[in-house]
Coordinates of C-alpha atoms and ligand atoms in Angstrom, one line a residue:
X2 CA 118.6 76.0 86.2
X3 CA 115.1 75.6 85.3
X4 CA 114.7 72.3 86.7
X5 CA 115.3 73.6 90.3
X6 CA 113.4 76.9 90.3
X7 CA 109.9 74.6 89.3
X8 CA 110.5 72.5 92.0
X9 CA 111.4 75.2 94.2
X10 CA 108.0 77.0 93.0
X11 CA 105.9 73.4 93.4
X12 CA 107.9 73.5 97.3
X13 CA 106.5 76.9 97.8
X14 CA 102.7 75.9 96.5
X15 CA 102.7 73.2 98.7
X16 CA 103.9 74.5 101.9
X17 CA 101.3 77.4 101.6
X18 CA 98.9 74.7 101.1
X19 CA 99.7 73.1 104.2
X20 CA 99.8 76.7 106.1
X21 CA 96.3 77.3 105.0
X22 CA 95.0 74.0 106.1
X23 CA 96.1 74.2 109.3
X24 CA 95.6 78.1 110.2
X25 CA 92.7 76.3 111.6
X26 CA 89.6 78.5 110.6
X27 CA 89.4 81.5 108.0
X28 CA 87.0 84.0 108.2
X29 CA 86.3 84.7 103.9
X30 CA 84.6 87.8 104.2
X31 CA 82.2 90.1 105.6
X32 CA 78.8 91.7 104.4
X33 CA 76.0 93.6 105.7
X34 CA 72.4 93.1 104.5
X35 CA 69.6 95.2 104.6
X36 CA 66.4 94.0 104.4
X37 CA 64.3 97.1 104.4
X38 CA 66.1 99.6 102.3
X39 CA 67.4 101.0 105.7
X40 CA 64.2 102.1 107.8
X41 CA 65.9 101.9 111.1
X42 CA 62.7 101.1 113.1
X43 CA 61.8 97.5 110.7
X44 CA 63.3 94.4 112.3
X45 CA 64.9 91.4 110.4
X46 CA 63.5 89.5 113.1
X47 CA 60.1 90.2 112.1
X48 CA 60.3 90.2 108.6
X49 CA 62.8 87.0 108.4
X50 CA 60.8 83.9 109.8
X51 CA 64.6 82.2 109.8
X52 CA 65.1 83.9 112.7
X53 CA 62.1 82.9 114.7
X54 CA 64.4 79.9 115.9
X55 CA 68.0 80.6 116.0
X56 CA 69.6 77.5 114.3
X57 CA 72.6 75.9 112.2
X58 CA 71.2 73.7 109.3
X59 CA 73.1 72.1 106.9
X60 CA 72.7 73.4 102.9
X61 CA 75.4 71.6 101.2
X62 CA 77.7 68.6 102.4
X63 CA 80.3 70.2 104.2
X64 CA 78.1 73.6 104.2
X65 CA 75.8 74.8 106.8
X66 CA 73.9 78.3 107.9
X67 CA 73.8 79.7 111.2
X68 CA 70.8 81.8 112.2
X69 CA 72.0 84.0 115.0
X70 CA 70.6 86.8 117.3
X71 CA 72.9 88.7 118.9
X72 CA 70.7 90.7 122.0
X73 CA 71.4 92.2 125.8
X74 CA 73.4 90.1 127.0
X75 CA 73.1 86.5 125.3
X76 CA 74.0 85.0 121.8
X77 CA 71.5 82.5 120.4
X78 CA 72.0 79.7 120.0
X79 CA 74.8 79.2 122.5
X80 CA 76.7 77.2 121.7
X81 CA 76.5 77.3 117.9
X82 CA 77.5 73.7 116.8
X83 CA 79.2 73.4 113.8
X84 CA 80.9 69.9 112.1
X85 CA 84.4 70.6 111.5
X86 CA 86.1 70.9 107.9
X87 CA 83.2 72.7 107.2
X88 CA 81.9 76.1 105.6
X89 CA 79.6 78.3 107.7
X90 CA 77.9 81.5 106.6
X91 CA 76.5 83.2 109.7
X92 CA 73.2 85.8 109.7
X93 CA 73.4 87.5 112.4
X94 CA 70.6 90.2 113.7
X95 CA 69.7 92.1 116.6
X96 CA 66.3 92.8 118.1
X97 CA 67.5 95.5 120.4
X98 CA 71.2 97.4 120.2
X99 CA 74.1 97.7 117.7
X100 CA 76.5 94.5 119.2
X101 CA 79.9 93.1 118.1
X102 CA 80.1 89.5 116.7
X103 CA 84.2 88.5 116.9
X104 CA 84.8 84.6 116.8
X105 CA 87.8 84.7 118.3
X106 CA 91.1 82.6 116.7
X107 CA 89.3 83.7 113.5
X108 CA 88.8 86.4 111.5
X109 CA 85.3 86.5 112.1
X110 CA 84.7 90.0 113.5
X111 CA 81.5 92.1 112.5
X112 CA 78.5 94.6 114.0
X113 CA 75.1 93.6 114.4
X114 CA 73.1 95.9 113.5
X115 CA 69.1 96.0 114.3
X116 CA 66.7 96.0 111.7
X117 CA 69.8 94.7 109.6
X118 CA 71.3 91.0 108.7
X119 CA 75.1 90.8 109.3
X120 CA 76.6 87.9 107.0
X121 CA 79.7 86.5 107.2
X122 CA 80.9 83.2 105.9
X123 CA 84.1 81.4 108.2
X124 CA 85.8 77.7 107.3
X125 CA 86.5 75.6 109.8
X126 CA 88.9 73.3 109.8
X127 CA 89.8 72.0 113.2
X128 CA 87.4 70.7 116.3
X129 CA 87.7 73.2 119.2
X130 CA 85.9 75.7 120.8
X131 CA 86.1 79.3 119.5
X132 CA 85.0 82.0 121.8
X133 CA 82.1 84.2 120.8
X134 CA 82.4 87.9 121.9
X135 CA 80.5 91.0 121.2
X136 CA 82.7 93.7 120.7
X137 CA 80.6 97.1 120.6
X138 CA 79.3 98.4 124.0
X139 CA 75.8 97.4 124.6
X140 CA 74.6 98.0 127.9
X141 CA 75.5 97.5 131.8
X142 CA 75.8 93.7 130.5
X143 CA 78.4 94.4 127.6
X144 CA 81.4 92.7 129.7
X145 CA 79.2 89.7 130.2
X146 CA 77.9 88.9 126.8
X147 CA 79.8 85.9 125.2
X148 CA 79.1 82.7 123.8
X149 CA 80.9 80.1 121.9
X150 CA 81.1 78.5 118.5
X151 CA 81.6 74.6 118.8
X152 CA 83.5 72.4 116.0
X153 CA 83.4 69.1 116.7
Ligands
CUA87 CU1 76.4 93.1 123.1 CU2 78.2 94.4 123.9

């Protein structure tokens, strides 16, 4: 009867609910930006001032930015500090080569391109510590470059 298939569907709602709560952190999609029309030689770094200090700063209450440069062999800041149960959208450039940006346990998992902005926007949920890894050969360092993404 009726009666039974609602609360079945309510069941349904709210075990789904709990699912995504506790997958832990969800990347919600990926961009790329281009500042400059393209010209492959013009650098975000130089043209975005945001980047001059590779930060996390808070824009809403549970929402926060992360300026990141991604270059041979390091991620900046490392590690990037985040509050948990919160929204981060990351902007991520490169002064150099074309490296990977994977958070891994996430679906966080872009290129960095140079001259370019790289934005991607990840919840998370639960306090841990999410491996950072670039993902596109680099250089002789490629192996070596990781960092990590804090929630505490
Ligand atoms: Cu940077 Cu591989």
């Amino acid at each position: 009867n009726y009666e039974k298939i609602w609360l079945m569907a309510a069941i349904l709602l709210i075990v789904g609910f709990i699912s995504t709560v506790t997958y832990g952190a969800t990347a919600v999609g990926v961009d790329m930006i281009s500042d400059d029309g393209g010209t492959v030689n013009a650098s975000a770094l130089d043209e975005d001032p945001r980047f001059s200090e590779p930060r996390v700063e808070q824009v809403g209450e549970n929402e926060y930015e992360a300026y990141v440069i991604a270059q041979q062999f390091i991620f900046r800041p490392d590690p990037i500090t985040v509050p948990a149960n919160s929204t981060v959208t990351f902007f991520v450039t490169s002064p150099d080569v074309i490296h990977g940006f994977e958070i891994v346990g996430t679906n966080a998992n872009a290129m960095v391109v140079p001259g370019q902005v790289t934005e991607l926007t990840v919840e998370f949920n639960e306090p841990g510590e999410y491996g950072l890894l670039c993902h596109e050969y680099c250089g002789a360092g490629h192996h070596t470059m990781e960092g990590s993404v804090v929630v505490q």
